[in-house]
Structures are given as C-alpha cells and as structure tokens.
PDB file of C-alpha atoms in Angstrom:
ATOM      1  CA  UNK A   1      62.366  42.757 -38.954  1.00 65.00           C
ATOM      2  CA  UNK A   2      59.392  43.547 -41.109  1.00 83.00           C
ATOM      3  CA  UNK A   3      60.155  45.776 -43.976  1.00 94.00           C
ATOM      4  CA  UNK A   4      57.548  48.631 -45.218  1.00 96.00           C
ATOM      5  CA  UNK A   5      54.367  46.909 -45.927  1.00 97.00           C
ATOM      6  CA  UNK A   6      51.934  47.923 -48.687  1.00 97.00           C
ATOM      7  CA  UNK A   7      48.792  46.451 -49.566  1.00 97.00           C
ATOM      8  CA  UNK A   8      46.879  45.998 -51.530  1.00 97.00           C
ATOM      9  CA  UNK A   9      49.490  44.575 -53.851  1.00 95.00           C
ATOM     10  CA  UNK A  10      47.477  44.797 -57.108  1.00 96.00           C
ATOM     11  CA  UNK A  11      43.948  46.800 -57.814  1.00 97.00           C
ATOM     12  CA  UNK A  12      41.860  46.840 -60.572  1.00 97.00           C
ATOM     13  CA  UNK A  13      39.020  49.360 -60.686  1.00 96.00           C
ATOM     14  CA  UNK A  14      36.826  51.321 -62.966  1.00 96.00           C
ATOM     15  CA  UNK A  15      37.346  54.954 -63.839  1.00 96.00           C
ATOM     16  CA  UNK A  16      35.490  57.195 -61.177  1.00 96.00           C
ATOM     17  CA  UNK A  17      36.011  55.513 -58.622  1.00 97.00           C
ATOM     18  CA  UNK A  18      37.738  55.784 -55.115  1.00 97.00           C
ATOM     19  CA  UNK A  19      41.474  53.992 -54.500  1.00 98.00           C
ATOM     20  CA  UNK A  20      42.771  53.771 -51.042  1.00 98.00           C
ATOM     21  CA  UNK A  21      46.290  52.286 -50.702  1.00 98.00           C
ATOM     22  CA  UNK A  22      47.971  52.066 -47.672  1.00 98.00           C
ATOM     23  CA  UNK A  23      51.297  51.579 -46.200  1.00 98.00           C
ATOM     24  CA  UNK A  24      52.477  50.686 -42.479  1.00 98.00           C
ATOM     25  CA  UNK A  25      56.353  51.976 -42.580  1.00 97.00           C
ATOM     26  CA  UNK A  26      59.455  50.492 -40.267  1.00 97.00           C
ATOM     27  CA  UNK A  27      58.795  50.641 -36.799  1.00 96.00           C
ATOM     28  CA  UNK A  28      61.052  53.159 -35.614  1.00 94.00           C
ATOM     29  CA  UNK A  29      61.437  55.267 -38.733  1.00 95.00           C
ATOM     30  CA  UNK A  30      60.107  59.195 -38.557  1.00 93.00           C
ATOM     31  CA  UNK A  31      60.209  59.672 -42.391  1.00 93.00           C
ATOM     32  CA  UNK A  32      57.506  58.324 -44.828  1.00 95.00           C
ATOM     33  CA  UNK A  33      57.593  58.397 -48.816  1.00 95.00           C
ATOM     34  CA  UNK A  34      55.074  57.758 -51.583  1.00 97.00           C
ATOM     35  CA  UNK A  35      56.267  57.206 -55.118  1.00 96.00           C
ATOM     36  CA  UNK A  36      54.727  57.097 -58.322  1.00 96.00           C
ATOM     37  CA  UNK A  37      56.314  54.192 -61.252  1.00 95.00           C
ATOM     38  CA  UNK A  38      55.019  54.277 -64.589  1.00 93.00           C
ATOM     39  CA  UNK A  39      57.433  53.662 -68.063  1.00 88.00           C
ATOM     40  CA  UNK A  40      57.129  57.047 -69.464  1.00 88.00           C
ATOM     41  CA  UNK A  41      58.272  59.028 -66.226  1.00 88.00           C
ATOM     42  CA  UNK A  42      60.144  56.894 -63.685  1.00 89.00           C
ATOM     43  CA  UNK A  43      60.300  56.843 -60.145  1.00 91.00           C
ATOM     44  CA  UNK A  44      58.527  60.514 -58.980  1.00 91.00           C
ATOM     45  CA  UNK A  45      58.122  61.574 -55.327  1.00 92.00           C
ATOM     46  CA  UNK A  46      54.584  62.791 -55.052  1.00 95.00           C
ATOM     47  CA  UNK A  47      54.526  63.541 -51.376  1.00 95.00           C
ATOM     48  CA  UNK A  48      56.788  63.014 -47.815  1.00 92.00           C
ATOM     49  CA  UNK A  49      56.296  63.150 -44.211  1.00 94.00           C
ATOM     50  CA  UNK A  50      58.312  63.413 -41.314  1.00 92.00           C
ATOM     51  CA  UNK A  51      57.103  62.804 -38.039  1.00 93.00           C
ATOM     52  CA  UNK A  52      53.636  62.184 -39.277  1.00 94.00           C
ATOM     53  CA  UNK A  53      53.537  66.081 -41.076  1.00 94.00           C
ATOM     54  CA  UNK A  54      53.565  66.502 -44.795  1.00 93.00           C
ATOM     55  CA  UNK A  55      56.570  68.156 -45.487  1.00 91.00           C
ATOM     56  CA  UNK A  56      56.428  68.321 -49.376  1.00 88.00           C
ATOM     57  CA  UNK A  57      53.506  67.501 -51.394  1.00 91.00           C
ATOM     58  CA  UNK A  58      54.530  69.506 -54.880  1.00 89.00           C
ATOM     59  CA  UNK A  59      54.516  66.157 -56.212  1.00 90.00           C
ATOM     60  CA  UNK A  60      51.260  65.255 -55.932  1.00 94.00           C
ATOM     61  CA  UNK A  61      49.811  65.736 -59.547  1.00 88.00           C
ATOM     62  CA  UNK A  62      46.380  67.062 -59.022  1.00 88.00           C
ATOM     63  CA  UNK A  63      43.454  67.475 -56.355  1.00 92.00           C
ATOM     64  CA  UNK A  64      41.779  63.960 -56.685  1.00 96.00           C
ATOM     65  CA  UNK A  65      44.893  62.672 -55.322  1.00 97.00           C
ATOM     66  CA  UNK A  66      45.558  63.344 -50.966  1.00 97.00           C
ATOM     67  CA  UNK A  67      47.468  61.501 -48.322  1.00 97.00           C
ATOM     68  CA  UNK A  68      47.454  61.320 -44.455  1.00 97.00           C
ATOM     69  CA  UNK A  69      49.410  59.718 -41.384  1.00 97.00           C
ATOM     70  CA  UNK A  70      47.079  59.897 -38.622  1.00 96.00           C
ATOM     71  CA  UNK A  71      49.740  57.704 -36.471  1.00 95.00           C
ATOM     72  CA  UNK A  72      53.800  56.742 -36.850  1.00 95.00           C
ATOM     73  CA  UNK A  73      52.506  53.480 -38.268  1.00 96.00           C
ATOM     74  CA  UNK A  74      50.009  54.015 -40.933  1.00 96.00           C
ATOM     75  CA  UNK A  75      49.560  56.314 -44.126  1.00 98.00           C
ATOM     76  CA  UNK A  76      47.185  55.968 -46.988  1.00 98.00           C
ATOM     77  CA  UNK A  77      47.109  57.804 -50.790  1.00 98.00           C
ATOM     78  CA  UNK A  78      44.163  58.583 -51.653  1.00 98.00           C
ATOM     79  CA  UNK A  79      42.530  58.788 -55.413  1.00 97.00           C
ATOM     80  CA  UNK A  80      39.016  60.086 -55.941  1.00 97.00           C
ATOM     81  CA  UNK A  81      37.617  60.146 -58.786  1.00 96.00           C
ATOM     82  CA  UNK A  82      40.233  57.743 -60.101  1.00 96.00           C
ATOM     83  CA  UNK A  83      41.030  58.139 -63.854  1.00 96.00           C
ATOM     84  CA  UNK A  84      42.818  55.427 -66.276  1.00 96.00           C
ATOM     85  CA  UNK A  85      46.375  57.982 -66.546  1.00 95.00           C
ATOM     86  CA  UNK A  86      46.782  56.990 -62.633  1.00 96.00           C
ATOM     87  CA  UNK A  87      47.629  53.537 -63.750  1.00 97.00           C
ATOM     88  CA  UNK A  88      51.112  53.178 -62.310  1.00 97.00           C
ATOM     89  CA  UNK A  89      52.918  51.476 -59.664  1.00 97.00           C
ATOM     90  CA  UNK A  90      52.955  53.182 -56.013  1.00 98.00           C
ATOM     91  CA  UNK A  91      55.360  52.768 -53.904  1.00 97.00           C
ATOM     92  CA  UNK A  92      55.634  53.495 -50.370  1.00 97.00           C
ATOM     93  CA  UNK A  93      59.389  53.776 -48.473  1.00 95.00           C
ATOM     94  CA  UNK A  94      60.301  54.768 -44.997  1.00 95.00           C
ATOM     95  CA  UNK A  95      63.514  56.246 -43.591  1.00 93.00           C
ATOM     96  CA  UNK A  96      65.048  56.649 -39.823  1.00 91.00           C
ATOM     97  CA  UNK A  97      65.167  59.758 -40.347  1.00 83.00           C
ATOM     98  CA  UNK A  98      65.182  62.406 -43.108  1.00 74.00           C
ATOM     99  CA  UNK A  99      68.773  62.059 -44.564  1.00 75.00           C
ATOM    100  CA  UNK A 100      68.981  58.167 -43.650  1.00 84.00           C
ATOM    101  CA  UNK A 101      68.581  55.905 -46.266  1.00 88.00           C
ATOM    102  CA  UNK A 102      64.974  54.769 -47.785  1.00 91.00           C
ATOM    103  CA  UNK A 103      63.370  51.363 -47.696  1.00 94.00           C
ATOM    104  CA  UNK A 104      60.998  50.500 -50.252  1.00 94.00           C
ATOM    105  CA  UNK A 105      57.796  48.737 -50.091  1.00 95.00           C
ATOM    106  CA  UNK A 106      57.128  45.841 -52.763  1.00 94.00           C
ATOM    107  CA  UNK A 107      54.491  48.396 -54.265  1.00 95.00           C
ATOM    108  CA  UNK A 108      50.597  48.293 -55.568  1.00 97.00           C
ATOM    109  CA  UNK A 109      49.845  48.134 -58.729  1.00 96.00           C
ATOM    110  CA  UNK A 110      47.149  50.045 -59.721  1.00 97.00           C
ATOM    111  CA  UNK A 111      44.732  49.674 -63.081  1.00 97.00           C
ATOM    112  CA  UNK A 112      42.238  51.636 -64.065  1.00 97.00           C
ATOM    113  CA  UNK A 113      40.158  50.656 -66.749  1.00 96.00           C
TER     114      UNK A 113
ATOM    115  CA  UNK B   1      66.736  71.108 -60.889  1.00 58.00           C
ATOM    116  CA  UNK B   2      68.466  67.992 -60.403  1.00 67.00           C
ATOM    117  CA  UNK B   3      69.074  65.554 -62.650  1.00 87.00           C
ATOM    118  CA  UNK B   4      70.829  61.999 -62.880  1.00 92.00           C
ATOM    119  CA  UNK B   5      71.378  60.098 -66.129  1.00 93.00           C
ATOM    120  CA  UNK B   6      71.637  56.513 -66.457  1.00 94.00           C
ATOM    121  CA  UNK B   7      72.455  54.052 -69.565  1.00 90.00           C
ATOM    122  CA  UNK B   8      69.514  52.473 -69.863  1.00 91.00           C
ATOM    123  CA  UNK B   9      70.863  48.927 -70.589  1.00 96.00           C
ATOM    124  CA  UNK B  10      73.621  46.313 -69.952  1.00 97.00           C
ATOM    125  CA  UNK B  11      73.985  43.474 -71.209  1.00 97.00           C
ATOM    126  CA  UNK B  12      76.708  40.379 -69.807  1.00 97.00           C
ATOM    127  CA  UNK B  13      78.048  37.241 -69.234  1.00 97.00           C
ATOM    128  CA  UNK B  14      77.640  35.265 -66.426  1.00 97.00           C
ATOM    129  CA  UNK B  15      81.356  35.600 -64.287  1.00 97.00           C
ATOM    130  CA  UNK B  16      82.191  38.914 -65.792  1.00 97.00           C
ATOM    131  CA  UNK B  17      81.955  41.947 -64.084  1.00 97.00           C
ATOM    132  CA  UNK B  18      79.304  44.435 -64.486  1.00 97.00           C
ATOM    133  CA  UNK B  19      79.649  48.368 -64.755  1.00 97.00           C
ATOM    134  CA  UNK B  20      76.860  50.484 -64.360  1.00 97.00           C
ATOM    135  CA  UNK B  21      77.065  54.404 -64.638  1.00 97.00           C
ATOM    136  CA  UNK B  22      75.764  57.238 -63.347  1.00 95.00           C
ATOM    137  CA  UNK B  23      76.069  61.129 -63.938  1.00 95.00           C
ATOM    138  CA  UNK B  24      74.516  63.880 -61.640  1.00 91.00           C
ATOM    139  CA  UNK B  25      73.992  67.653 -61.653  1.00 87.00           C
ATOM    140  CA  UNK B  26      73.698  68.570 -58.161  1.00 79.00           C
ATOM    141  CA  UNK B  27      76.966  69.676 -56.748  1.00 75.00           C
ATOM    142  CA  UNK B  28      75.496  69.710 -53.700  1.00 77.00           C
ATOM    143  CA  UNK B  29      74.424  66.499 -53.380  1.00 74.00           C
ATOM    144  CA  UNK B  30      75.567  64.369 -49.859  1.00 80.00           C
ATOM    145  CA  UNK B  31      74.738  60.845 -50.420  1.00 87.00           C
ATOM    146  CA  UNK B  32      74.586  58.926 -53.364  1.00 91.00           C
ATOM    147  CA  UNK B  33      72.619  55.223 -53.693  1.00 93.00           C
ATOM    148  CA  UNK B  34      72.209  52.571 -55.415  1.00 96.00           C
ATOM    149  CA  UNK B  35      68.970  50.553 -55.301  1.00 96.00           C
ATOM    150  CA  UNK B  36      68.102  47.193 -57.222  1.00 97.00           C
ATOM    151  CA  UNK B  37      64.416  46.307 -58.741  1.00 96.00           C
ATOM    152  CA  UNK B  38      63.702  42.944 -59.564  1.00 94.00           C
ATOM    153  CA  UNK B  39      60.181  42.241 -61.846  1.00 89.00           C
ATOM    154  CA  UNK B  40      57.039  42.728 -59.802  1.00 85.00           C
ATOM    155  CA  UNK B  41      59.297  44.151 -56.493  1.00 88.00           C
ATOM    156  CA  UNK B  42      60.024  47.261 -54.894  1.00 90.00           C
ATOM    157  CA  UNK B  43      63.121  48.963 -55.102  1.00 94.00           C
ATOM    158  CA  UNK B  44      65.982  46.956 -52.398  1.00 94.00           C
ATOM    159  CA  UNK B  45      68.276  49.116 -51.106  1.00 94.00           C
ATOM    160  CA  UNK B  46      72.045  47.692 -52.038  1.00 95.00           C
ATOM    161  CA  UNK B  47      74.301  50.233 -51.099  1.00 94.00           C
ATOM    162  CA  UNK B  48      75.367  53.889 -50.715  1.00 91.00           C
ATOM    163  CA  UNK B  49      77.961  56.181 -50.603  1.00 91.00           C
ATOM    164  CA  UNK B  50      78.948  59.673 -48.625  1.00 89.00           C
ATOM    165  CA  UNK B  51      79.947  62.333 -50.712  1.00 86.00           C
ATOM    166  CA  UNK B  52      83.383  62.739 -48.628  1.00 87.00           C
ATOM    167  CA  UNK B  53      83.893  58.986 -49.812  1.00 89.00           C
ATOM    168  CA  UNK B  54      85.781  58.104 -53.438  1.00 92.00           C
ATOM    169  CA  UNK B  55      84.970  54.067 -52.690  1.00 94.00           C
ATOM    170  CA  UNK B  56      83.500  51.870 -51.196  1.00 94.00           C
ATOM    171  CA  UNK B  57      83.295  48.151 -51.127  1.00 95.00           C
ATOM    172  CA  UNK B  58      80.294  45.260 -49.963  1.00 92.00           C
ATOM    173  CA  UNK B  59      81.945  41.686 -51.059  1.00 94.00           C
ATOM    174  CA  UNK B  60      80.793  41.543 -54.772  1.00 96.00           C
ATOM    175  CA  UNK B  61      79.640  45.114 -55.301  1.00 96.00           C
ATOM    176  CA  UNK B  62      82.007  48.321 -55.756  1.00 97.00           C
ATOM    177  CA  UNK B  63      81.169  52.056 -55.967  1.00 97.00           C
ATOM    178  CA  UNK B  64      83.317  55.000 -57.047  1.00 96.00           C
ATOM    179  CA  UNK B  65      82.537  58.007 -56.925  1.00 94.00           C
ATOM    180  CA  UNK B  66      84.354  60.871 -58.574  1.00 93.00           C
ATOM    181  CA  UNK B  67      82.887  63.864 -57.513  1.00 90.00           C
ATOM    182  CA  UNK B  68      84.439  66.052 -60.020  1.00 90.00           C
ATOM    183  CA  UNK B  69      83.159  64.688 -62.722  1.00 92.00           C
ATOM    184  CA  UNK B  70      79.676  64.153 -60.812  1.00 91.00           C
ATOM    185  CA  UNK B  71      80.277  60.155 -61.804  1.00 94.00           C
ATOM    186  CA  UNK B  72      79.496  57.555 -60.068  1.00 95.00           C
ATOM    187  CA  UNK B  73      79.947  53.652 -60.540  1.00 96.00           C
ATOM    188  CA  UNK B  74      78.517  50.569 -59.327  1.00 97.00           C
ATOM    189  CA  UNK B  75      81.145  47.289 -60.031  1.00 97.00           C
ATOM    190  CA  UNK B  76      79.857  43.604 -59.925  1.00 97.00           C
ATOM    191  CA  UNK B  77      82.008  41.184 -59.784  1.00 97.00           C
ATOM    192  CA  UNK B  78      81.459  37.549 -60.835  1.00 97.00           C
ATOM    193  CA  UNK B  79      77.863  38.683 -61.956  1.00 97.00           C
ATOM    194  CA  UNK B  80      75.191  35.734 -61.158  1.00 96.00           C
ATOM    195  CA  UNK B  81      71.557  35.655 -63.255  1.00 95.00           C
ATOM    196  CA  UNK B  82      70.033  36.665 -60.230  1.00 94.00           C
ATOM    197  CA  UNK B  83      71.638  39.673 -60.762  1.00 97.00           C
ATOM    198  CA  UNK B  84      69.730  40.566 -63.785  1.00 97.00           C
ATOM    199  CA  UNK B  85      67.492  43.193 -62.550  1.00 97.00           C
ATOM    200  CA  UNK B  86      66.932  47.393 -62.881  1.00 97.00           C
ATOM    201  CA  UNK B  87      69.743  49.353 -61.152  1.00 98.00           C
ATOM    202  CA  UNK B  88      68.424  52.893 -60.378  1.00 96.00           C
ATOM    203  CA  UNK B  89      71.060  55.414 -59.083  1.00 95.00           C
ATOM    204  CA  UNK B  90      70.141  58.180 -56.668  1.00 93.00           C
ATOM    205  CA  UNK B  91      71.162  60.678 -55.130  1.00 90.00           C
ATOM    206  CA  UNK B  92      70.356  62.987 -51.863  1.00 84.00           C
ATOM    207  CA  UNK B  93      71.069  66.560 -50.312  1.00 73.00           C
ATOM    208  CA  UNK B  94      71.596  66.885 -46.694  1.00 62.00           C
ATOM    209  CA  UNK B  95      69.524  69.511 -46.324  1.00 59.00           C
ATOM    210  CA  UNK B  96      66.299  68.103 -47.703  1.00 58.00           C
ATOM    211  CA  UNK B  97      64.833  64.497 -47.283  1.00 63.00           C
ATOM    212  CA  UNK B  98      64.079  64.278 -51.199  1.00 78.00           C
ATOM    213  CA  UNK B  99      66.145  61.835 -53.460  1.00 86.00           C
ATOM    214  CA  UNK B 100      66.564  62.472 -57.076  1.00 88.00           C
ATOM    215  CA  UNK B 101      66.169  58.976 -59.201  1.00 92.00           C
ATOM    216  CA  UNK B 102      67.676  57.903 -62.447  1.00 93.00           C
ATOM    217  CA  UNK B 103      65.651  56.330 -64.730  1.00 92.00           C
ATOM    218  CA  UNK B 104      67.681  52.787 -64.191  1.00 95.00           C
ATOM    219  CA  UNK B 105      69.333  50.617 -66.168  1.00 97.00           C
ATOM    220  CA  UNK B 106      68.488  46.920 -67.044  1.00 96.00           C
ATOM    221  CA  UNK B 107      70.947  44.970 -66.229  1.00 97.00           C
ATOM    222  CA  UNK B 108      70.668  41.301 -68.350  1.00 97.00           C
ATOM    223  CA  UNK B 109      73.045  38.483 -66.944  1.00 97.00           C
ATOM    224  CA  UNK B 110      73.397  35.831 -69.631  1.00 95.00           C
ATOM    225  CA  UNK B 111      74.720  31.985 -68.680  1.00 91.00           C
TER     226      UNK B 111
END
C-alpha cells in the first residue's frame, strides 16, 4: 500500500513569495496532520483534520500560513508571503482515525533564502 | 501542558542492546509510541503501547512502560548500524487526536 505522499520533497524559494505543499494521505484514513521540524523546536503540530474539517489549528504560527482538504485525498499548507524563519521540514501524517496511530510522510524541505 | 523528555543521545556497540528513555507528564495519557527517523526521512512508525499495557514485545524491540513513574522504555536487542537513527517518543490522549513529541534521541550504532 502507498504510504502518505508529500511532494514536493525539497523547495527553494525567495523571501515573499508563495509555497504550496501538498500531501495525498492513506486511502482509507479520516484523520490528516501537518507538522513543522526545525532543530531549535522539534516536531510541532500546526494544524489537524478529521474528516476533511480542521479540528485544531492553534498551531499554526501566524496568518501567512493556511491549510485546506477540499477532498479525503488531498490537503495543501499554504505560505504567503513566505519569510526565511519558515525554513523547516513539513511533514504531513495520516491516521484511521483520530486515536489510531499516525503515519508519516517522508517530508518537504523547505528554504527560504 | 504536556511534556515528554528524552536523552538526547546514545551511543553503542554493534550486538549490544540499546535503551532509550522516556518521561511524560500527562497522567492522562492512553497510548504511548515510538517512532524512528532516519536522515532525510519522515518519521516510521515502530511501535506502540496502551496505557493498560506494562510490555510489549516486536522480535528485536521491547517497551515498558511504568505508568507510575510516567517512564517508558524502548529495548533493542542485538542493535544493527541500520539502527542508528533519531528515536522520538510520543505520547496520545484518548480524548483528543493530538500527540505530544519528545525531542528524540540519536541513537549511534558503532561496528
């Protein structure tokens, strides 16, 4: 089976500018996570849904940044204007269900110069 | 709010076993995990634990949990190099979807 699926795996872009990433979760799973890496903080949640609806988006660290799941299949994270302190890792996982474990996507890394 | 604490490195020899700890806060918490990072990868899920549970085994890998002490283990056993990797602990609430991260510990496998 195809795991959670993220792409694009790496982008480099210049401050001001708009970053789409997307991930396509586990067929079958109702829950959907993005995460935020970076050395100085860890692993932080910045958003969930479940069943396509945002449940919890205290995470998300200011305005510029927004997510949606139109579908069961598809969500994107949105950054606009992008600035160079969003350089990080994101990571998208989905779950069966809300208290089932989480599967991890391999991640984009993002730069911005 | 929650917290989990994590050594942040381990260092061993190849055939030992490996011990990696974890502490929590949240006496609430239901399930408890244990995920793997390798360079340049997302985080694999390896195994994880019900609160009800004290142990539980998958062929090389071990975890204890005493939830008293809010401690939990993960055990290696005849650790490879391709262990080597970042071990994060977690840990859940039934009531909520949200999982509570350590900050991981790098584990180094030497030959």
């Amino acid at each position: 089976d195809a795991g959670v699926i993220q792409s694009p795996r790496h982008e480099v872009t210049e401050m001001g500018q708009e970053v789409t990433l997307r991930c396509k979760p586990i067929s079958g799973h109702n829950s959907l996570f993005w995460y935020r890496q970076t050395m100085m903080r860890g692993l932080e949640l910045l958003i969930y849904f479940n069943n396509n609806v945002p449940i919890d988006d205290s995470g998300m660290p200011e305005d510029r940044f927004s997510a949606k799941m139109p579908n069961a299949s598809f969500s994107t994270l949105k950054i606009q204007p992008s600035e160079p302190r969003d350089s990080a890792v994101y990571f998208c996982a989905s779950a069966q269900d809300r208290d089932q474990p989480q599967h991890f996507g391999d991640g984009t890394r993002l730069s911005i110069l | 709010g929650e917290d989990v604490e994590q050594s942040l490195f381990l260092s061993v020899r190849e055939g030992d076993s490996s011990v990696i700890n974890c502490t929590y806060t949240d006496s609430s918490s239901t399930y408890l995990y244990w995920y793997k990072q390798e360079p340049g990868a997302g985080l694999q899920l390896l195994t994880y634990i019900f609160s009800n549970m004290d142990m539980k085994q998958d062929q090389r890998l071990t975890v204890l949990l005493n939830k008293k002490d809010k401690h939990l283990s993960l055990r290696i056993a005849d650790t490879q190099t391709g262990d080597s990797a970042i071990y994060f602990c977690a840990e859940g609430d039934s009531g909520y979807s949200t999982l509570t991260f350590g900050k991981g510990t790098m584990l180094l496998v030497s030959p």
